[in-house]
Coordinates of C-alpha atoms in Angstrom, one line a residue:
M1 CA 37.0 49.7 109.8
I2 CA 39.6 47.0 110.1
E3 CA 43.1 47.0 108.6
Y4 CA 44.3 44.2 106.4
T5 CA 47.7 42.6 106.2
P6 CA 49.0 41.4 102.8
S7 CA 52.1 43.0 101.4
L8 CA 53.1 43.1 97.8
N9 CA 56.4 44.6 98.9
V10 CA 57.1 41.4 100.7
L11 CA 56.6 39.4 97.5
F12 CA 58.6 41.6 95.1
L13 CA 61.5 42.2 97.6
S14 CA 61.5 38.4 98.2
L15 CA 61.3 37.3 94.7
F16 CA 63.6 39.8 93.1
L17 CA 66.2 40.7 95.8
A18 CA 66.4 38.2 98.7
F19 CA 67.6 35.1 96.9
S20 CA 71.2 36.1 96.5
A21 CA 71.9 34.6 99.9
A22 CA 70.5 31.2 98.7
R23 CA 72.8 31.3 95.7
A24 CA 75.8 32.2 97.9
Q25 CA 75.2 28.9 99.7
G26 CA 75.7 27.1 96.4
Q27 CA 72.1 26.2 95.8
C28 CA 70.5 26.1 92.4
A29 CA 67.5 28.1 93.5
G30 CA 66.2 31.6 93.7
K31 CA 67.3 34.3 91.3
V32 CA 68.9 32.9 88.2
S33 CA 70.4 34.4 85.1
S34 CA 70.2 31.7 82.4
P35 CA 69.5 28.0 81.9
G36 CA 73.2 27.4 81.4
D37 CA 74.1 28.8 84.8
V38 CA 71.4 26.7 86.5
A39 CA 72.6 23.5 84.6
D40 CA 76.2 24.1 85.6
C41 CA 75.1 24.7 89.2
A42 CA 73.1 21.5 89.3
A43 CA 76.0 19.6 87.9
R44 CA 78.2 20.8 90.8
E45 CA 75.9 20.8 93.7
T46 CA 73.9 18.1 95.5
P47 CA 70.5 18.9 97.0
R48 CA 70.0 18.8 100.7
E49 CA 68.3 15.8 102.2
G50 CA 65.3 15.5 104.5
T51 CA 62.2 17.5 105.1
A52 CA 62.3 21.1 106.3
I53 CA 62.1 21.9 110.0
L54 CA 60.1 25.0 110.8
D55 CA 60.4 27.0 114.0
P56 CA 56.9 27.4 115.4
L57 CA 57.9 30.6 117.2
H58 CA 59.7 32.3 114.3
P59 CA 57.5 34.6 112.0
Y60 CA 58.6 33.6 108.5
T61 CA 58.7 36.1 105.7
L62 CA 57.8 35.0 102.2
A63 CA 61.4 35.1 101.1
E64 CA 62.4 32.7 103.9
L65 CA 59.5 30.3 103.0
I66 CA 60.4 30.2 99.3
E67 CA 64.1 29.6 100.2
V68 CA 63.1 26.7 102.4
A69 CA 60.8 25.3 99.8
E70 CA 63.5 25.4 97.1
H71 CA 65.9 23.5 99.3
H72 CA 63.4 20.9 100.6
N73 CA 60.4 20.6 98.4
P74 CA 60.5 17.2 96.5
S75 CA 59.6 18.8 93.2
T76 CA 62.8 20.9 93.1
R77 CA 64.9 18.1 94.3
T78 CA 63.6 15.8 91.6
I79 CA 64.2 18.3 88.8
W80 CA 67.6 19.1 90.2
E81 CA 68.7 15.5 89.9
R82 CA 67.4 15.4 86.3
A83 CA 69.5 18.4 85.4
K84 CA 72.5 16.7 87.0
Q85 CA 71.9 13.6 84.9
K86 CA 71.7 15.7 81.7
A87 CA 75.0 17.3 82.6
R88 CA 76.6 13.9 83.0
E89 CA 75.1 12.8 79.6
L90 CA 76.9 15.7 78.0
G91 CA 80.1 14.3 79.5
L92 CA 79.3 11.0 78.0
A93 CA 78.7 12.5 74.5
K94 CA 82.1 14.4 74.7
S95 CA 83.9 11.2 75.7
A96 CA 83.4 9.8 72.2
Y97 CA 86.1 12.2 71.0
Y98 CA 88.7 10.4 73.1
P99 CA 90.5 7.1 72.3
E100 CA 89.7 3.9 74.2
L101 CA 92.6 2.3 76.0
E102 CA 92.2 -1.2 77.4
G103 CA 94.7 -3.3 79.4
L104 CA 94.7 -7.0 79.1
A105 CA 96.9 -9.7 80.7
V106 CA 96.8 -13.2 79.3
F107 CA 98.1 -16.2 81.1
G108 CA 97.8 -19.5 79.2
D109 CA 99.0 -22.9 78.6
E110 CA 98.3 -24.7 75.4
R111 CA 99.1 -28.3 74.2
L112 CA 99.2 -29.0 70.5
I113 CA 99.7 -31.9 68.1
N114 CA 101.9 -30.8 65.2
P115 CA 102.2 -33.2 62.2
F116 CA 105.9 -33.8 61.3
P117 CA 107.6 -36.0 58.7
E118 CA 108.4 -39.5 60.0
P119 CA 112.1 -39.5 59.2
L120 CA 112.4 -36.7 61.6
A121 CA 109.6 -37.7 64.0
P122 CA 109.1 -41.5 64.4
R123 CA 105.4 -41.1 65.1
G124 CA 104.7 -38.6 62.4
Y125 CA 103.9 -35.9 64.8
V126 CA 105.2 -34.1 67.9
M127 CA 103.5 -32.9 71.1
V128 CA 104.1 -29.2 71.8
E129 CA 103.2 -27.5 75.1
I130 CA 103.3 -23.6 75.1
P131 CA 103.0 -21.7 78.3
L132 CA 102.2 -18.0 77.5
V133 CA 102.3 -14.7 79.4
R134 CA 101.2 -11.6 77.5
P135 CA 100.4 -8.2 79.1
E136 CA 98.9 -6.0 76.4
V137 CA 97.5 -2.5 75.9
T138 CA 95.0 -2.0 73.0
L139 CA 93.8 1.3 71.5
Q140 CA 90.7 2.1 69.5
Y141 CA 90.4 5.7 68.1
L142 CA 87.6 7.0 65.9
I143 CA 89.3 9.6 63.8
F144 CA 86.5 10.8 61.6
D145 CA 82.8 10.1 61.5
F146 CA 81.3 12.9 59.3
G147 CA 79.9 14.8 62.2
K148 CA 78.1 12.1 64.2
R149 CA 79.9 12.8 67.5
E150 CA 79.5 16.6 67.0
A151 CA 75.8 16.1 66.5
G152 CA 75.6 14.0 69.6
V153 CA 77.4 16.6 71.7
D154 CA 75.2 19.4 70.3
A155 CA 72.1 17.4 71.2
A156 CA 73.4 16.7 74.7
K157 CA 74.2 20.4 75.2
A158 CA 70.7 21.4 74.2
E159 CA 69.2 18.8 76.5
K160 CA 71.4 20.0 79.4
L161 CA 70.3 23.6 78.8
A162 CA 66.6 22.5 78.5
A163 CA 67.1 20.7 81.9
G164 CA 68.4 24.0 83.3
A165 CA 65.3 25.8 81.9
D166 CA 63.1 23.1 83.5
V167 CA 64.8 23.8 86.9
I168 CA 63.9 27.5 86.5
Q169 CA 60.3 26.6 85.5
V170 CA 59.9 24.4 88.6
N171 CA 61.5 27.0 90.8
Q172 CA 59.1 29.7 89.5
A173 CA 56.1 27.4 89.8
L174 CA 57.1 26.5 93.4
A175 CA 57.6 30.2 94.2
F176 CA 54.2 31.0 92.8
H177 CA 52.7 28.0 94.8
V178 CA 54.3 29.1 98.0
A179 CA 53.4 32.8 97.4
S180 CA 49.8 31.7 96.7
A181 CA 49.6 29.6 99.9
Y182 CA 51.2 32.5 101.8
Y183 CA 48.6 35.0 100.7
Q184 CA 45.8 32.5 101.1
L185 CA 46.9 32.1 104.8
M186 CA 46.9 35.9 105.0
T187 CA 43.4 36.0 103.5
A188 CA 42.3 33.4 106.0
Q189 CA 43.7 35.5 108.8
E190 CA 41.9 38.5 107.5
R191 CA 38.6 36.6 107.2
L192 CA 39.1 35.5 110.8
Q193 CA 39.6 39.2 111.8
A194 CA 36.6 40.2 109.7
A195 CA 34.5 37.5 111.4
Q196 CA 35.6 38.7 114.8
D197 CA 34.7 42.3 113.9
T198 CA 31.3 41.0 112.7
L199 CA 30.8 39.2 116.0
R200 CA 31.6 42.5 117.8
T201 CA 29.1 44.3 115.6
A202 CA 26.4 41.6 116.3
Q203 CA 27.1 41.9 120.0
T204 CA 26.7 45.7 119.8
T205 CA 23.3 45.2 118.0
Q206 CA 22.2 42.7 120.6
D207 CA 23.3 45.0 123.5
A208 CA 21.3 47.8 121.9
A209 CA 18.2 45.6 121.6
E210 CA 18.4 44.3 125.1
N211 CA 18.9 47.8 126.4
R212 CA 15.8 49.0 124.6
L213 CA 13.9 45.9 125.9
G214 CA 15.0 46.9 129.4
N215 CA 13.6 50.3 128.9
G216 CA 10.4 49.0 127.5
L217 CA 11.1 50.3 124.0
A218 CA 11.6 46.9 122.2
T219 CA 10.0 43.6 122.0
L220 CA 11.3 40.2 123.0
P221 CA 11.3 39.0 119.4
D222 CA 13.7 41.8 118.6
V223 CA 16.1 40.6 121.2
L224 CA 15.8 37.0 120.1
N225 CA 16.5 38.0 116.5
A226 CA 19.6 40.0 117.6
R227 CA 20.8 37.0 119.7
A228 CA 20.3 34.7 116.6
E229 CA 22.6 37.1 114.6
T230 CA 25.2 36.9 117.4
A231 CA 25.1 33.1 117.4
Q232 CA 25.5 33.1 113.6
A233 CA 28.5 35.4 114.0
V234 CA 30.0 33.0 116.5
F235 CA 29.5 30.2 114.1
D236 CA 31.1 32.1 111.3
E237 CA 34.1 33.0 113.5
E238 CA 34.6 29.3 114.4
S239 CA 34.5 28.4 110.7
A240 CA 37.0 31.1 109.8
D241 CA 39.3 29.9 112.6
G242 CA 39.2 26.4 111.2
D243 CA 39.9 27.7 107.6
E244 CA 42.9 29.7 109.0
K245 CA 44.4 26.6 110.6
I246 CA 43.9 24.6 107.4
A247 CA 45.7 27.3 105.4
R248 CA 48.6 27.0 107.8
V249 CA 48.8 23.2 107.1
T250 CA 48.7 23.9 103.3
L251 CA 51.5 26.4 103.6
T252 CA 53.8 24.0 105.5
E253 CA 53.2 21.3 102.9
A254 CA 54.0 23.7 100.1
V255 CA 57.4 24.5 101.6
G256 CA 58.3 20.8 102.0
A257 CA 57.8 20.5 105.8
D258 CA 55.6 18.0 107.5
P259 CA 52.0 19.3 107.2
S260 CA 51.1 21.1 110.4
P261 CA 49.4 24.2 111.6
N262 CA 52.5 25.1 113.6
I263 CA 53.7 28.0 111.4
V264 CA 53.8 31.7 112.0
I265 CA 54.1 34.2 109.2
D266 CA 55.1 37.9 109.4
S267 CA 52.4 40.5 109.6
Q268 CA 52.9 43.8 107.7
R269 CA 50.0 46.2 108.0
S270 CA 49.2 49.2 105.8
A271 CA 51.2 47.7 102.9
P272 CA 50.8 49.5 99.5
L273 CA 48.6 48.0 96.9
P274 CA 49.3 47.6 93.2
E275 CA 47.6 50.5 91.5
R276 CA 48.3 50.0 87.8
L277 CA 50.3 48.1 85.2
T278 CA 53.7 49.3 84.0
L279 CA 53.6 47.5 80.7
S280 CA 51.1 47.2 77.9
I281 CA 49.6 43.8 76.9
D282 CA 51.9 43.6 73.9
A283 CA 54.9 44.3 76.1
L284 CA 53.8 41.7 78.6
I285 CA 53.4 39.1 75.8
D286 CA 56.8 39.9 74.5
R287 CA 58.3 39.6 77.9
A288 CA 56.7 36.2 78.3
M289 CA 57.9 35.0 75.0
E290 CA 61.5 36.0 76.0
N291 CA 61.5 35.0 79.6
R292 CA 59.2 31.9 80.0
P293 CA 61.5 29.0 80.9
D294 CA 59.0 26.4 79.4
L295 CA 59.4 28.2 76.0
M296 CA 63.1 28.2 76.4
A297 CA 63.1 24.5 77.2
Q298 CA 60.9 23.7 74.2
T299 CA 63.1 25.7 71.8
L300 CA 66.1 23.7 73.1
E301 CA 64.2 20.5 72.6
I302 CA 63.9 21.5 68.9
R303 CA 67.6 22.2 68.8
S304 CA 68.3 18.8 70.3
A305 CA 66.0 17.1 67.8
E306 CA 67.8 18.8 64.9
A307 CA 71.1 17.5 66.2
R308 CA 69.7 14.0 66.4
I309 CA 68.8 14.3 62.8
R310 CA 72.3 15.2 61.9
A311 CA 73.6 12.2 63.9
A312 CA 71.2 9.9 62.1
K313 CA 72.3 11.1 58.7
A314 CA 75.9 10.6 59.7
E315 CA 75.2 6.9 60.2
Y316 CA 75.0 6.5 56.4
K317 CA 78.6 7.6 56.0
P318 CA 81.8 5.6 56.7
Q319 CA 84.0 5.9 59.8
I320 CA 87.8 6.0 59.9
V321 CA 89.1 4.1 62.8
L322 CA 92.7 3.7 64.1
S323 CA 93.4 0.5 66.0
G324 CA 96.6 -0.7 67.7
S325 CA 98.0 -2.8 70.4
V326 CA 101.4 -3.3 72.1
A327 CA 102.3 -6.2 74.3
Q328 CA 105.2 -8.1 75.9
T329 CA 104.8 -11.8 74.8
S330 CA 106.7 -14.4 76.7
V331 CA 106.5 -18.1 75.7
W332 CA 108.4 -21.3 76.9
P333 CA 107.4 -24.0 74.4
A334 CA 108.4 -27.6 75.0
S335 CA 108.3 -30.6 72.7
D336 CA 108.4 -34.3 73.3
Y337 CA 110.8 -34.6 70.3
G338 CA 113.5 -32.1 69.7
Q339 CA 114.2 -28.8 71.5
L340 CA 112.3 -25.5 71.1
G341 CA 113.5 -22.1 72.1
S342 CA 111.8 -19.7 74.5
A343 CA 111.1 -16.0 73.8
S344 CA 110.1 -12.8 75.6
E345 CA 109.8 -10.0 73.1
P346 CA 107.6 -6.9 72.6
T347 CA 105.0 -7.3 70.0
W348 CA 102.7 -4.8 68.4
S349 CA 100.1 -4.1 65.7
A350 CA 98.6 -1.0 64.1
T351 CA 95.8 -0.7 61.6
L352 CA 93.9 2.2 59.9
G353 CA 90.6 1.0 58.7
I354 CA 87.4 2.4 57.0
R355 CA 84.2 1.0 58.5
W356 CA 81.1 1.4 56.4
R357 CA 77.8 -0.2 57.0
I358 CA 76.4 -1.1 53.6
F359 CA 73.1 -2.8 54.6
D360 CA 71.3 -2.9 58.0
G361 CA 67.8 -3.9 57.2
G362 CA 66.4 -0.4 57.5
I363 CA 67.8 0.5 61.0
R364 CA 69.3 3.8 59.9
K365 CA 66.3 4.8 57.7
N366 CA 63.9 4.3 60.6
E367 CA 66.2 6.1 63.1
L368 CA 66.3 9.1 60.7
L369 CA 62.5 9.1 60.2
I370 CA 62.0 8.9 64.0
A371 CA 64.4 11.8 64.6
E372 CA 62.6 13.9 61.9
S373 CA 59.2 13.1 63.5
K374 CA 60.5 14.1 66.9
R375 CA 61.6 17.5 65.5
R376 CA 58.2 18.1 64.0
E377 CA 56.6 17.1 67.3
A378 CA 58.8 19.5 69.2
E379 CA 58.0 22.3 66.7
D380 CA 54.2 21.7 67.1
E381 CA 54.6 21.6 70.9
L382 CA 56.4 25.0 70.7
T383 CA 53.5 26.4 68.7
A384 CA 51.0 25.1 71.2
K385 CA 53.0 26.5 74.1
R386 CA 53.3 29.9 72.5
D387 CA 49.5 30.0 72.0
E388 CA 49.0 28.8 75.6
T389 CA 51.4 31.5 76.8
T390 CA 49.6 34.2 75.0
R391 CA 46.3 33.0 76.4
E392 CA 47.7 32.9 80.0
V393 CA 49.2 36.4 79.7
W394 CA 45.9 37.8 78.4
T395 CA 44.0 36.0 81.2
A396 CA 46.4 37.3 83.9
Y397 CA 46.2 40.8 82.4
I398 CA 42.4 40.9 82.3
A399 CA 42.2 39.3 85.8
F400 CA 44.5 41.9 87.3
R401 CA 42.6 44.8 85.8
T402 CA 39.4 43.2 87.0
A403 CA 40.8 42.8 90.4
L404 CA 41.8 46.5 90.5
R405 CA 38.2 47.5 89.7
K406 CA 36.7 45.0 92.2
H407 CA 39.0 46.3 94.9
D408 CA 37.9 49.9 94.2
A409 CA 34.2 48.8 94.3
A410 CA 34.9 46.8 97.5
V411 CA 36.4 49.8 99.2
A412 CA 33.4 51.9 98.3
L413 CA 31.0 49.2 99.4
L414 CA 32.7 48.8 102.8
E415 CA 32.6 52.6 103.4
S416 CA 29.0 52.7 102.5
A417 CA 28.1 49.6 104.6
N418 CA 29.9 51.1 107.6
S419 CA 28.0 54.4 107.3
S420 CA 24.7 52.6 106.7
Y421 CA 25.2 50.4 109.8
S422 CA 26.2 53.3 112.0
A423 CA 23.3 55.4 110.9
S424 CA 20.8 52.5 111.3
L425 CA 22.1 51.6 114.8
D426 CA 21.9 55.3 115.9
A427 CA 18.4 55.6 114.4
Y428 CA 17.3 52.3 116.2
K429 CA 18.6 53.6 119.5
Y430 CA 16.5 56.7 119.1
G431 CA 13.5 54.7 118.0
V432 CA 13.4 56.0 114.4
K433 CA 14.1 52.6 112.8
N434 CA 13.2 49.0 113.8
L435 CA 15.6 46.1 114.5
V436 CA 15.0 44.6 111.0
D437 CA 16.7 47.6 109.5
V438 CA 19.7 47.3 111.8
V439 CA 20.1 43.6 111.2
T440 CA 19.9 44.2 107.4
A441 CA 22.6 46.8 107.6
E442 CA 24.7 44.5 109.9
K443 CA 24.5 41.7 107.3
Q444 CA 25.5 44.1 104.6
L445 CA 28.5 45.3 106.6
A446 CA 29.6 41.7 107.3
Q447 CA 29.3 40.9 103.5
A448 CA 31.2 44.1 102.7
R449 CA 34.0 43.2 105.1
L450 CA 34.4 39.8 103.4
S451 CA 34.2 41.3 100.0
S452 CA 37.0 43.8 100.9
V453 CA 39.1 41.0 102.2
S454 CA 38.6 38.9 99.0
A455 CA 39.1 41.8 96.7
R456 CA 42.4 42.9 98.4
S457 CA 43.7 39.4 98.5
E458 CA 42.7 38.8 94.9
L459 CA 44.6 41.9 93.8
F460 CA 47.8 40.7 95.4
L461 CA 47.4 37.2 94.0
E462 CA 46.7 38.4 90.5
A463 CA 49.8 40.6 90.6
V464 CA 51.8 37.5 91.5
N465 CA 50.1 35.5 88.8
L466 CA 50.9 38.2 86.2
E467 CA 54.6 37.9 87.1
F468 CA 54.4 34.1 86.9
A469 CA 52.6 34.1 83.5
T470 CA 55.2 36.4 82.0
G471 CA 58.1 34.3 83.4
N472 CA 59.3 37.2 85.6
L473 CA 59.4 35.5 89.0
L474 CA 62.9 35.1 90.5
R475 CA 64.3 37.5 87.9
N476 CA 65.9 40.9 88.1
Q477 CA 63.6 42.7 85.8
P478 CA 61.2 45.3 87.3
P479 CA 57.7 44.0 88.1
A480 CA 54.8 44.5 85.8
T481 CA 52.8 46.4 88.4
K482 CA 53.3 49.7 90.2
L483 CA 52.7 50.1 93.9
Q484 CA 50.7 53.0 95.3
S485 CA 53.6 54.2 97.5
Q486 CA 56.2 54.4 94.8
D487 CA 55.6 58.0 94.0
A488 CA 56.0 58.9 97.6
H489 CA 59.4 57.1 97.8
Q490 CA 60.8 58.9 94.8

């Protein structure tokens, strides 16, 4: 029997422990505590540029590959920038609480005709020219607006947190995608190993047939049949080799590197398998409702929509605005008749006004109706997402339990097929059975090997899927499955 290589320990140690190093580098990836932490991190940091460069001689662990992907995969870089933008939008909303100060410098020259009585001005008017220099500072300060700015800040805060939750969701989806590609490559490597073992089995059968033919105990058709089975095994091996190289290309693309088969992953043999669930289906659903970042983001979208409604209602109410200016006004007027004095004096103005929009043609009404509709839309989307989450958890739960039973059946099938082939081959060598029986047992053994590979790989992948469906990837909570070796380590 052959040994197979996937390791759930690699996955859990990678996803639950190994990402502290990535966070220490200041990256918004890996293990995270809350959407707020991620949003704050995204506001401070800038993602790395360029595609990932993989060392074709270094055997990469799953932890290393996920770290590389979170730094270089375009999906994480895109969502990172969106989170950064939402953080800046919160800053824009908060800036409405501050006054606006503007500086203005006016340089002018004006010529006027001023009517004047004829006894004093022979022409009945005088020409006046006024050069002007006035540096000025103006202030606009919204003192009170019945909660419009507060609602805008609340909406921006909710959207910033929702962006942080989206980053977590994308990171988890990417970790799941990379883990799936990682285990698919391991599966392809195991299938290649199984194909090579099947080729050796076919060669053993062919050698036995040719030996019996040389001793006059078999016919030529028996040898030709055995050679055909060997040729088929060679074909299957070449096909498995191609699939293994394609799986390498898929993995390099998933981590954000240029697609290429030049990647090596670590190989850990005799890894423990998941043997059972640690949580009931109700507990798994509760964990998903609490941890799923897409549900967090949708809840925050509802909070943002409610804040937008408050802001729209505040538009119906007046605003109290303080306005003022201070300037140094300098003039040197000159007249064609008489003499005018120059001046350079500080000037100022201050007003406290109430601004109230009485009629706007329905703008505020429609803005309020749109905001209320968006809230209802967000609530309906949350309901749909909760139903979808429940379905996904149930599906992952059933699939994992099915994978457990399939793996047990595959182990029994492989043991039986091994015994059947060995017995048939021995019986054929002693002339008790014919070659047809041996070839049939050989085919059954080859199918059992592939079934064992598929069942074992499926068990690991369904364990990963269960963590992803419950929102537990990249988190500190214990996994939902228990490994076979845990009792021995306690």
